[in-house]
Coordinates of C-alpha atoms and ligand atoms in Angstrom, one line a residue:
X488 CA 38.0 3.9 -28.9
X489 CA 35.3 1.5 -29.8
X490 CA 33.6 3.3 -32.6
X491 CA 31.6 2.0 -35.5
X492 CA 31.5 3.8 -38.8
X493 CA 28.6 4.1 -41.2
X494 CA 28.3 6.6 -44.0
X495 CA 31.3 8.3 -42.7
X496 CA 29.8 9.0 -39.4
X497 CA 31.5 7.9 -36.2
X498 CA 29.3 6.5 -33.5
X499 CA 30.2 5.5 -30.1
X500 CA 29.0 2.0 -29.2
X501 CA 31.0 1.1 -26.1
X502 CA 31.4 3.1 -23.0
X503 CA 34.4 5.3 -22.5
X504 CA 37.4 3.3 -21.3
X505 CA 36.5 0.0 -22.8
X506 CA 39.0 -1.6 -25.0
X507 CA 38.5 -3.7 -28.1
X508 CA 40.5 -5.9 -30.3
X509 CA 39.2 -7.2 -33.6
X510 CA 40.0 -9.6 -36.4
X511 CA 43.4 -11.0 -36.8
X512 CA 44.7 -9.0 -33.9
X513 CA 42.3 -10.7 -31.6
X514 CA 43.1 -14.1 -33.0
X515 CA 46.8 -13.6 -32.8
X516 CA 46.7 -12.5 -29.2
X517 CA 44.4 -15.3 -28.1
X518 CA 46.6 -17.9 -29.8
X519 CA 49.8 -16.5 -28.4
X520 CA 48.4 -16.4 -24.9
X521 CA 46.9 -19.9 -25.1
X522 CA 50.1 -21.3 -26.6
X523 CA 52.3 -19.6 -23.9
X524 CA 50.1 -21.1 -21.2
X525 CA 50.2 -24.6 -22.7
X526 CA 53.9 -24.4 -23.1
X527 CA 54.4 -23.6 -19.5
X528 CA 52.8 -27.0 -18.4
X529 CA 54.1 -29.0 -21.4
X530 CA 57.5 -29.7 -19.9
X531 CA 56.0 -31.6 -17.0
X532 CA 54.7 -34.4 -19.3
X533 CA 55.7 -37.9 -18.6
X534 CA 57.9 -39.7 -16.1
X535 CA 60.9 -37.6 -17.0
X536 CA 58.9 -34.3 -17.0
X537 CA 60.1 -31.6 -14.7
X538 CA 58.2 -30.4 -11.7
X539 CA 57.0 -26.8 -11.1
X540 CA 57.2 -24.9 -7.9
X541 CA 54.4 -22.4 -7.5
X542 CA 54.5 -19.7 -4.9
X543 CA 51.3 -17.9 -4.0
X544 CA 51.2 -14.3 -3.0
X545 CA 50.9 -15.5 0.5
X546 CA 54.1 -17.4 0.1
X547 CA 52.6 -20.8 0.1
X548 CA 54.5 -23.3 -2.0
X549 CA 53.1 -26.0 -4.1
X550 CA 55.5 -28.4 -5.9
X551 CA 53.8 -30.5 -8.5
X552 CA 53.9 -32.2 -11.8
X553 CA 50.1 -32.1 -12.2
X554 CA 48.9 -30.1 -15.2
X555 CA 45.5 -29.2 -13.7
X556 CA 47.1 -28.0 -10.5
X557 CA 49.7 -25.9 -12.2
X558 CA 47.2 -24.2 -14.4
X559 CA 44.9 -23.5 -11.5
X560 CA 47.6 -22.1 -9.3
X561 CA 48.8 -19.8 -12.1
X562 CA 45.6 -17.7 -11.5
X563 CA 45.5 -16.5 -15.1
X564 CA 43.7 -13.4 -16.0
X565 CA 43.6 -13.5 -19.8
X566 CA 40.4 -15.1 -21.2
X567 CA 42.3 -17.2 -23.7
X568 CA 44.6 -18.5 -21.0
X569 CA 41.6 -19.3 -18.9
X570 CA 40.1 -21.4 -21.7
X571 CA 43.2 -23.6 -21.5
X572 CA 42.8 -23.9 -17.8
X573 CA 39.2 -25.0 -18.4
X574 CA 40.4 -27.7 -20.7
X575 CA 42.6 -29.1 -18.0
X576 CA 39.9 -28.8 -15.4
X577 CA 37.4 -30.5 -17.6
X578 CA 39.8 -33.3 -18.2
X579 CA 40.5 -33.6 -14.5
X580 CA 36.8 -33.8 -13.7
X581 CA 35.8 -36.2 -16.6
X582 CA 38.6 -38.7 -16.4
X583 CA 41.0 -37.5 -13.7
X584 CA 44.2 -38.0 -15.7
X585 CA 45.7 -36.7 -18.9
X586 CA 45.5 -33.0 -18.0
X587 CA 48.9 -32.0 -19.2
X588 CA 48.3 -33.9 -22.5
X589 CA 45.1 -32.0 -23.0
X590 CA 46.6 -28.6 -22.4
X591 CA 49.7 -29.4 -24.6
X592 CA 47.5 -30.6 -27.5
X593 CA 45.3 -27.5 -27.2
X594 CA 48.3 -25.2 -27.4
X595 CA 49.7 -27.0 -30.4
X596 CA 46.4 -27.0 -32.2
X597 CA 46.3 -23.3 -31.8
X598 CA 49.9 -22.7 -32.8
X599 CA 49.3 -24.7 -36.0
X600 CA 46.1 -22.9 -36.6
X601 CA 48.0 -19.6 -36.4
X602 CA 50.3 -20.8 -39.2
X603 CA 47.2 -21.6 -41.3
X604 CA 45.7 -18.2 -40.6
X605 CA 48.9 -16.7 -41.9
X606 CA 48.4 -18.6 -45.1
X607 CA 45.0 -16.9 -45.4
X608 CA 43.0 -20.0 -44.6
X609 CA 39.9 -18.9 -42.9
X610 CA 39.3 -19.7 -39.3
X611 CA 36.0 -21.4 -40.1
X612 CA 37.7 -23.8 -42.5
X613 CA 40.2 -24.6 -39.7
X614 CA 37.5 -25.2 -37.2
X615 CA 35.7 -27.5 -39.6
X616 CA 38.9 -29.5 -40.3
X617 CA 39.7 -29.7 -36.6
X618 CA 36.2 -30.9 -35.8
X619 CA 36.4 -33.6 -38.5
X620 CA 39.9 -34.7 -37.4
X621 CA 38.9 -34.9 -33.7
X622 CA 35.9 -37.1 -34.6
X623 CA 38.1 -39.3 -36.7
X624 CA 40.7 -39.6 -34.0
X625 CA 38.0 -40.8 -31.6
X626 CA 37.0 -43.5 -34.1
X627 CA 40.6 -44.6 -34.7
X628 CA 41.2 -44.9 -31.0
X629 CA 38.6 -47.6 -30.8
X630 CA 40.2 -49.5 -33.6
X631 CA 43.7 -49.4 -32.2
X632 CA 42.5 -50.0 -28.6
X633 CA 42.8 -53.4 -26.8
X634 CA 40.0 -54.8 -24.7
X635 CA 40.5 -55.3 -21.0
X636 CA 38.4 -57.3 -18.6
X637 CA 37.4 -55.1 -15.7
X638 CA 38.5 -57.8 -13.3
X639 CA 41.9 -58.3 -15.0
X640 CA 43.9 -57.0 -12.0
X641 CA 47.4 -57.2 -13.4
X642 CA 46.5 -55.0 -16.3
X643 CA 44.7 -52.5 -14.1
X644 CA 47.7 -52.3 -11.9
X645 CA 49.9 -51.6 -14.9
X646 CA 47.6 -48.8 -15.9
X647 CA 47.7 -47.4 -12.4
X648 CA 51.5 -47.6 -12.4
X649 CA 51.8 -45.6 -15.6
X650 CA 49.5 -43.0 -14.3
X651 CA 51.4 -42.7 -11.0
X652 CA 54.7 -43.0 -12.6
X653 CA 54.7 -39.5 -14.2
X654 CA 54.7 -37.9 -10.7
X655 CA 58.1 -38.8 -9.5
X656 CA 58.2 -36.7 -6.4
X657 CA 57.2 -38.9 -3.5
X658 CA 55.8 -41.7 -5.6
X659 CA 59.2 -42.9 -6.6
X660 CA 59.9 -46.4 -5.4
X661 CA 56.4 -46.9 -3.9
X662 CA 54.8 -47.0 -7.4
X663 CA 53.8 -50.6 -7.5
X664 CA 52.6 -50.5 -3.8
X665 CA 50.4 -47.5 -4.5
X666 CA 49.2 -48.9 -7.8
X667 CA 48.0 -52.1 -6.0
X668 CA 46.2 -50.0 -3.3
X669 CA 44.5 -47.9 -5.9
X670 CA 43.2 -50.9 -7.9
X671 CA 42.1 -52.7 -4.7
X672 CA 40.2 -49.7 -3.5
X673 CA 38.4 -49.4 -6.8
X674 CA 37.5 -53.1 -6.9
X675 CA 36.3 -53.0 -3.3
X676 CA 33.8 -50.1 -3.9
X677 CA 32.8 -51.3 -7.3
X678 CA 29.2 -52.6 -7.8
X679 CA 29.3 -55.8 -9.8
X680 CA 26.8 -55.6 -12.6
X681 CA 27.7 -59.0 -14.1
X682 CA 29.6 -58.0 -17.2
X683 CA 30.5 -54.5 -16.0
X684 CA 31.5 -52.7 -12.8
X685 CA 29.9 -49.6 -11.6
X686 CA 32.3 -47.3 -9.8
X687 CA 31.6 -44.3 -7.6
X688 CA 35.0 -42.8 -7.0
X689 CA 33.6 -40.6 -4.2
X690 CA 33.4 -43.7 -2.1
X691 CA 37.1 -43.8 -1.9
X692 CA 38.0 -41.4 0.8
X693 CA 41.5 -40.0 0.9
X694 CA 43.1 -39.1 4.2
X695 CA 46.6 -37.9 4.5
X696 CA 49.0 -37.3 7.4
X697 CA 52.6 -36.4 7.0
X698 CA 55.1 -38.6 8.7
X699 CA 56.4 -42.1 7.9
X700 CA 57.2 -42.9 4.3
X701 CA 55.1 -43.3 1.1
X702 CA 55.5 -47.0 1.6
X703 CA 53.4 -46.7 4.8
X704 CA 50.4 -45.6 2.7
X705 CA 47.7 -48.1 3.3
X706 CA 44.2 -49.0 2.2
X707 CA 41.7 -49.1 5.1
X708 CA 38.7 -51.4 4.6
X709 CA 36.5 -48.8 6.1
X710 CA 36.8 -45.1 7.1
X711 CA 39.2 -43.0 9.1
X712 CA 37.4 -40.3 11.1
X713 CA 39.6 -37.4 11.9
X714 CA 38.2 -37.1 15.5
X715 CA 38.9 -38.6 18.9
X716 CA 37.0 -40.9 21.2
X717 CA 35.3 -38.4 23.6
X718 CA 35.9 -39.8 27.0
X719 CA 39.0 -41.2 28.7
X720 CA 36.9 -43.9 30.3
X721 CA 35.9 -45.4 27.0
X722 CA 37.7 -48.3 25.3
X723 CA 40.2 -47.1 22.7
X724 CA 40.2 -50.4 20.8
X725 CA 37.1 -52.4 20.1
X726 CA 37.2 -55.7 18.3
X727 CA 34.1 -56.9 16.5
X728 CA 32.6 -53.5 16.7
X729 CA 28.9 -53.0 16.5
X730 CA 28.5 -49.5 15.2
X731 CA 25.6 -47.2 15.7
X732 CA 25.3 -44.0 13.7
X733 CA 23.1 -41.3 15.2
X734 CA 22.3 -37.9 13.8
X735 CA 20.6 -36.4 16.9
X736 CA 22.4 -34.8 19.9
X737 CA 22.9 -36.6 23.2
X738 CA 22.1 -33.4 25.0
X739 CA 19.2 -31.8 26.8
X740 CA 17.7 -29.2 24.4
X741 CA 18.2 -25.8 26.0
X742 CA 15.3 -23.4 25.4
X743 CA 16.0 -20.6 22.9
X744 CA 15.1 -17.8 25.2
X745 CA 16.3 -17.1 28.7
X746 CA 14.2 -19.0 31.0
X747 CA 14.3 -18.8 34.8
X748 CA 13.6 -21.7 37.0
X749 CA 12.9 -20.8 40.5
X750 CA 14.2 -23.2 43.0
X751 CA 13.4 -22.6 46.6
X752 CA 14.4 -25.8 48.3
X753 CA 17.5 -28.0 48.0
X754 CA 15.3 -31.1 47.1
X755 CA 13.9 -29.2 44.1
X756 CA 17.4 -28.7 42.7
X757 CA 18.3 -32.4 43.2
X758 CA 15.0 -33.3 41.5
X759 CA 15.7 -31.0 38.6
X760 CA 19.2 -32.4 38.1
X761 CA 18.0 -35.9 38.5
X762 CA 15.5 -35.3 35.7
X763 CA 18.2 -34.1 33.3
X764 CA 20.3 -37.1 34.3
X765 CA 17.4 -39.5 33.7
X766 CA 16.8 -38.1 30.2
X767 CA 20.4 -38.6 29.2
X768 CA 20.6 -41.9 30.8
X769 CA 17.5 -43.2 28.9
X770 CA 19.1 -42.0 25.6
X771 CA 22.2 -44.0 26.4
X772 CA 20.1 -47.0 27.4
X773 CA 18.3 -46.9 24.1
X774 CA 21.6 -47.1 22.2
X775 CA 22.9 -49.8 24.5
X776 CA 19.8 -51.8 23.9
X777 CA 20.6 -52.1 20.2
X778 CA 23.8 -53.9 21.2
X779 CA 26.1 -51.2 19.9
X780 CA 29.5 -50.8 21.4
X781 CA 30.6 -47.9 19.2
X782 CA 28.7 -44.8 18.6
X783 CA 29.3 -42.1 16.0
X784 CA 27.2 -39.1 16.6
X785 CA 26.7 -36.3 14.1
X786 CA 25.9 -33.8 16.8
X787 CA 27.2 -33.2 20.3
X788 CA 27.4 -35.5 23.3
X789 CA 26.8 -34.0 26.8
X790 CA 29.5 -34.7 29.5
X791 CA 27.0 -36.6 31.5
X792 CA 26.0 -38.7 28.5
X793 CA 29.6 -39.4 27.9
X794 CA 29.9 -40.7 31.4
X795 CA 27.0 -43.0 31.0
X796 CA 28.3 -44.3 27.6
X797 CA 31.7 -45.0 29.2
X798 CA 30.0 -46.9 32.0
X799 CA 28.3 -49.1 29.4
X800 CA 31.6 -49.6 27.7
X801 CA 30.5 -47.8 24.5
X802 CA 33.2 -45.8 22.7
X803 CA 31.7 -42.6 21.2
X804 CA 32.8 -40.0 18.7
X805 CA 30.9 -36.7 18.4
X806 CA 30.4 -34.0 15.8
X807 CA 31.2 -36.4 12.9
X808 CA 30.8 -34.8 9.5
X809 CA 27.7 -35.7 7.6
X810 CA 29.7 -36.9 4.6
X811 CA 31.7 -39.2 7.0
X812 CA 28.4 -40.5 8.5
X813 CA 27.3 -41.5 5.0
X814 CA 30.6 -43.2 4.3
X815 CA 30.5 -45.0 7.6
X816 CA 27.1 -46.3 6.7
X817 CA 28.4 -47.6 3.4
X818 CA 31.4 -49.1 5.0
X819 CA 29.8 -50.8 8.0
X820 CA 26.3 -51.4 6.7
X821 CA 24.8 -49.4 9.6
X822 CA 21.6 -47.4 9.1
X823 CA 21.5 -43.8 10.2
X824 CA 19.4 -43.4 13.4
X825 CA 17.4 -40.2 13.6
X826 CA 15.1 -41.2 16.4
X827 CA 16.5 -43.1 19.4
X828 CA 13.1 -44.4 20.2
X829 CA 13.0 -46.4 17.0
X830 CA 16.6 -47.6 17.2
X831 CA 16.9 -51.4 16.8
X832 CA 19.7 -53.8 16.3
X833 CA 18.9 -53.8 12.6
X834 CA 20.4 -50.3 12.5
X835 CA 23.7 -51.5 13.7
X836 CA 26.7 -51.9 11.4
X837 CA 29.8 -54.0 11.7
X838 CA 33.6 -53.3 11.7
X839 CA 36.3 -55.9 12.6
X840 CA 38.1 -53.2 14.6
X841 CA 37.5 -49.7 15.7
X842 CA 40.4 -48.0 17.3
X843 CA 41.8 -44.6 18.2
X844 CA 45.3 -44.1 17.1
X845 CA 47.7 -41.2 17.5
X846 CA 49.1 -40.3 14.1
X847 CA 51.7 -37.6 14.0
X848 CA 50.4 -36.5 17.5
X849 CA 46.8 -36.3 16.5
X850 CA 44.1 -38.7 17.4
X851 CA 42.2 -40.4 14.6
X852 CA 39.5 -43.1 14.8
X853 CA 40.0 -46.0 12.4
X854 CA 37.0 -48.0 11.5
X855 CA 38.5 -50.9 9.7
X856 CA 38.2 -54.5 8.6
X857 CA 34.6 -54.0 7.5
X858 CA 32.8 -56.8 5.7
X859 CA 32.5 -56.1 2.0
X860 CA 32.8 -52.3 2.6
X861 CA 31.3 -50.1 -0.1
X862 CA 33.3 -47.2 1.1
X863 CA 37.0 -47.3 1.8
X864 CA 39.9 -45.0 2.7
X865 CA 43.3 -44.5 1.1
X866 CA 45.5 -43.4 4.0
X867 CA 48.4 -41.5 2.5
X868 CA 51.7 -41.1 4.3
X869 CA 54.9 -39.4 3.3
X870 CA 58.0 -37.6 4.6
X871 CA 56.6 -34.0 4.2
X872 CA 53.5 -32.1 3.5
X873 CA 54.7 -31.5 -0.1
X874 CA 55.2 -35.2 -0.7
X875 CA 51.9 -36.2 0.8
X876 CA 50.1 -33.7 -1.3
X877 CA 51.8 -34.8 -4.5
X878 CA 51.1 -38.4 -3.7
X879 CA 47.5 -37.5 -3.2
X880 CA 47.4 -35.9 -6.6
X881 CA 49.1 -38.9 -8.2
X882 CA 46.7 -41.3 -6.5
X883 CA 43.7 -39.2 -7.7
X884 CA 45.0 -39.4 -11.3
X885 CA 45.5 -43.1 -11.0
X886 CA 42.0 -43.6 -9.5
X887 CA 40.6 -41.7 -12.4
X888 CA 42.7 -43.6 -14.9
X889 CA 41.8 -47.0 -13.6
X890 CA 38.1 -46.3 -13.3
X891 CA 38.1 -44.9 -16.8
X892 CA 39.6 -48.0 -18.2
X893 CA 37.1 -50.1 -16.3
X894 CA 34.2 -48.0 -17.6
X895 CA 35.2 -48.3 -21.3
X896 CA 37.0 -51.6 -21.1
X897 CA 39.7 -50.5 -23.5
X898 CA 43.3 -49.3 -23.4
X899 CA 46.0 -48.1 -25.8
X900 CA 49.7 -48.0 -25.6
X901 CA 51.3 -44.8 -24.3
X902 CA 54.7 -43.2 -24.7
X903 CA 53.3 -41.2 -27.6
X904 CA 52.7 -44.4 -29.6
X905 CA 48.9 -43.9 -29.8
X906 CA 49.4 -40.3 -30.9
X907 CA 51.8 -41.3 -33.7
X908 CA 49.4 -43.9 -34.9
X909 CA 46.5 -41.5 -34.9
X910 CA 48.6 -38.8 -36.6
X911 CA 49.5 -41.3 -39.4
X912 CA 45.9 -42.3 -39.8
X913 CA 44.7 -38.7 -39.9
X914 CA 47.3 -37.9 -42.6
X915 CA 45.8 -40.6 -44.7
X916 CA 42.3 -39.3 -44.0
X917 CA 43.5 -35.7 -45.0
X918 CA 44.7 -37.0 -48.4
X919 CA 41.2 -38.4 -48.9
X920 CA 39.3 -35.2 -48.3
X921 CA 41.7 -32.9 -50.0
X922 CA 41.0 -29.2 -50.4
X923 CA 41.8 -26.6 -47.8
X924 CA 40.4 -28.7 -45.0
X925 CA 43.1 -31.2 -45.7
X926 CA 45.6 -28.7 -44.4
X927 CA 43.6 -28.3 -41.2
X928 CA 43.5 -32.1 -40.7
X929 CA 47.2 -32.3 -41.3
X930 CA 47.8 -29.5 -38.8
X931 CA 45.7 -31.6 -36.3
X932 CA 47.8 -34.7 -36.9
X933 CA 51.0 -32.7 -36.3
X934 CA 49.6 -31.3 -33.1
X935 CA 49.0 -34.8 -31.7
X936 CA 52.7 -35.4 -32.2
X937 CA 53.5 -32.9 -29.5
X938 CA 53.1 -35.9 -27.0
X939 CA 55.9 -38.1 -28.4
X940 CA 58.0 -35.0 -29.2
X941 CA 57.8 -33.7 -25.6
X942 CA 58.4 -37.1 -24.1
X943 CA 61.5 -37.4 -26.3
X944 CA 62.8 -34.0 -25.3
X945 CA 62.2 -34.9 -21.6
X946 CA 64.4 -37.9 -22.1
X947 CA 67.2 -35.9 -23.7
X948 CA 66.5 -37.4 -27.1
X949 CA 66.5 -35.5 -30.4
X950 CA 62.8 -34.8 -31.0
X951 CA 62.9 -34.7 -34.8
X952 CA 64.9 -37.9 -35.2
X953 CA 62.6 -39.6 -32.8
X954 CA 59.5 -38.6 -34.7
X955 CA 61.0 -39.7 -38.0
X956 CA 62.0 -43.1 -36.7
X957 CA 58.7 -43.6 -34.9
X958 CA 56.7 -42.8 -38.0
X959 CA 58.8 -45.3 -40.0
X960 CA 58.1 -48.0 -37.4
X961 CA 54.4 -47.3 -37.5
X962 CA 54.4 -47.5 -41.3
X963 CA 56.0 -50.9 -41.0
X964 CA 52.9 -51.8 -38.9
X965 CA 54.6 -51.6 -35.5
X966 CA 51.8 -49.7 -33.9
X967 CA 52.9 -49.9 -30.3
X968 CA 56.2 -48.2 -30.8
X969 CA 56.7 -45.1 -28.7
X970 CA 59.3 -43.2 -26.6
X971 CA 60.9 -45.3 -23.9
X972 CA 61.8 -42.4 -21.7
X973 CA 63.8 -44.5 -19.2
X974 CA 65.9 -46.1 -21.8
X975 CA 66.3 -42.9 -23.9
X976 CA 65.3 -44.6 -27.1
X977 CA 62.2 -45.7 -29.0
X978 CA 60.7 -49.0 -28.0
X979 CA 57.7 -51.3 -27.9
X980 CA 55.3 -49.8 -25.3
X981 CA 53.3 -53.0 -25.2
X982 CA 56.4 -54.9 -24.1
X983 CA 57.4 -52.5 -21.3
X984 CA 53.8 -52.2 -20.2
X985 CA 53.1 -48.5 -20.8
X986 CA 49.4 -48.6 -21.3
X987 CA 46.6 -46.0 -20.8
X988 CA 42.8 -45.9 -21.0
X989 CA 41.3 -45.1 -24.3
X990 CA 38.9 -42.9 -22.5
X991 CA 41.6 -40.6 -21.1
X992 CA 43.2 -40.3 -24.5
X993 CA 40.0 -39.5 -26.2
X994 CA 38.9 -37.0 -23.7
X995 CA 42.2 -35.2 -24.0
X996 CA 42.0 -34.9 -27.7
X997 CA 38.3 -34.0 -27.9
X998 CA 38.5 -31.3 -25.2
X999 CA 41.7 -29.9 -26.6
X1000 CA 40.0 -29.6 -29.9
X1001 CA 36.9 -28.0 -28.6
X1002 CA 38.9 -25.4 -26.7
X1003 CA 41.0 -24.6 -29.8
X1004 CA 37.9 -24.3 -31.9
X1005 CA 36.3 -22.0 -29.4
X1006 CA 39.3 -19.7 -29.3
X1007 CA 39.6 -19.7 -33.1
X1008 CA 36.0 -18.6 -33.6
X1009 CA 36.7 -15.4 -31.6
X1010 CA 37.4 -12.4 -33.7
X1011 CA 36.4 -9.7 -31.3
X1012 CA 37.5 -9.2 -27.8
X1013 CA 35.7 -6.4 -25.9
X1014 CA 37.0 -5.6 -22.5
X1015 CA 34.7 -3.6 -20.3
X1016 CA 35.9 -0.4 -18.7
X1017 CA 36.9 0.1 -15.2
X1018 CA 39.5 -2.6 -15.5
X1019 CA 43.2 -2.2 -16.3
X1020 CA 43.8 -1.2 -19.9
X1021 CA 45.4 -3.6 -22.4
X1022 CA 49.2 -3.2 -22.2
X1023 CA 50.8 -1.6 -25.2
X1024 CA 52.0 -4.1 -27.6
X1025 CA 49.2 -6.5 -26.7
X1026 CA 50.0 -9.8 -28.4
X1027 CA 52.2 -12.2 -26.6
X1028 CA 51.7 -10.9 -23.1
X1029 CA 50.6 -13.6 -20.7
X1030 CA 48.4 -12.6 -17.9
X1031 CA 49.1 -9.0 -18.7
X1032 CA 45.8 -8.4 -20.3
X1033 CA 43.9 -8.3 -17.1
X1034 CA 40.6 -6.6 -17.4
X1035 CA 39.0 -9.0 -19.8
X1036 CA 37.8 -11.3 -17.1
X1037 CA 34.3 -10.3 -17.9
X1038 CA 34.6 -12.1 -21.2
X1039 CA 34.4 -15.6 -19.9
Ligands
LIG2570 P1 49.1 -36.1 -18.0 O1 48.8 -35.0 -17.1 O2 48.7 -35.7 -19.4 O3 48.6 -37.4 -17.6 P2 51.7 -37.1 -17.4 O4 52.8 -36.3 -16.8 O5 51.0 -38.0 -16.5 O6 50.7 -36.1 -18.0 O7 52.3 -37.9 -18.6 C1 51.5 -38.7 -19.4 C2 52.3 -39.2 -20.6 O8 53.5 -39.9 -20.2 C3 51.5 -40.2 -21.4 O9 51.6 -39.8 -22.8 C4 52.1 -41.5 -21.1 O10 52.0 -42.4 -22.2 C5 53.6 -41.1 -20.9 N1 54.3 -42.1 -20.1 C6 54.0 -42.5 -18.9 N2 54.9 -43.4 -18.5 C7 55.8 -43.6 -19.5 C8 56.9 -44.4 -19.7 N3 57.4 -45.2 -18.7 N4 57.5 -44.3 -20.9 C9 57.1 -43.5 -21.8 N5 56.0 -42.7 -21.7 C10 55.4 -42.7 -20.6
LIG2571 MG1 49.1 -38.6 -15.9

């Protein structure tokens, strides 16, 4: 195996046991694998898409409709399969929505490239054509997009609804409730820069607890801390809370090494204990002097200190995560206190209410009704763990979608309408450039149509008929016609309010194209030894070609 031949002499260039696949074989295998992977997630596309149940080797079950989650949970081994997973992950990270679309388009681009390779069109020609087409598609998206004001709440809610709507499990009838919460959350944490809004999605914390129904999901103008108030003698509900955030311990520092204190008289013991007591008491006094009635401490709080705090009527929570401390600061306006000696009332933040509540049997501290909070919490409820998790994924998609549209300020109609329009425009562009690249641009256009095609199939419509009638509508200038999956026929997406951010669409197309180009450029797959061998028959096997993990 793995030999190179020059002047008739065989030389060994790879270690024994390595395997290698070159030229068309390598391309065929990679394409087949990537396509198989993309096909596996494609059927989840849109509101009528099916869900997948993924069972891990530990028996854990995930039920989802989310492209990125499915691909991640598949734990693919084959490098070409992994590249498709990367597309979805990148999409998830960049824009938060459109992961299935990105994977589906990538699969289709590769399948069509395979056909072109069979017609003896060189991979580099295809890559060039794809790159040109992807650039053009981005341009066209701008021309067909509509502008949206970042403060136009009804439009933002519609975009959130479309994003949420494709995950039916759990979201169901709560779609409009959740969409409103998502938009409110974003608008609350957004920094107003006059004409634009700056959004840091990290400032929207998601907490979830099973129980109740999805309709009980709420937006907290503040933070939920998954801890309890430390002492039973402390108040459990504080109105007009003055919040202190401290990152040092309310404990006496114990020496590192074993130290012995010799006590010979009872008075000495009392004096010693009194001294400890005094230190803790003065710590509590310093906090009380700031006017605080709620204390969040990043470190521990000694029992005695708890007792003193309770006596002062201060509610305290200990061992709060650093990330939560930072969010509490943004929500309440409090400043982190590192040295109690320097603590003043200027360090204190405000919350309308701080209360400990038992949710599904567990205590949680709600810091809510903050004034103009720059950090908020989406508190997700639902009938079961699976529902809560899927609602969380849906909300994350919607948060990504809405912040994307605010960032770029443009949307297009969905339901495959934008893809049909882009495909038609790309076909016209292909005719302009001519030559072999024309074929690649045409193949790209066809690949985009996987979106309306899949949506039609999911709604039980005939895919080919649907594409034909949609193209006809678009040629008549009806650019917003797409697949109305609920009605089971084609319709005007602008009318039924199926709209999506331009940014999500563009990212899906560009990253799909980049992945396809990367896979097409590979003509040599070398798998190092010591890993399982390639299975006989190679091409077509999904995940079977373990052992090439070193390639990525
Ligand atoms: P992705 O992971 O790519 O976001 P989704 O399952 O969320 O996949 O499906 C998104 C697709 O579904 C988009 O093309 C969008 O336009 C389409 N879609 C969403 N809602 C509707 C609807 N009510 N009618 C038709 N198409 C819809
Ligand atoms: Mg989506």
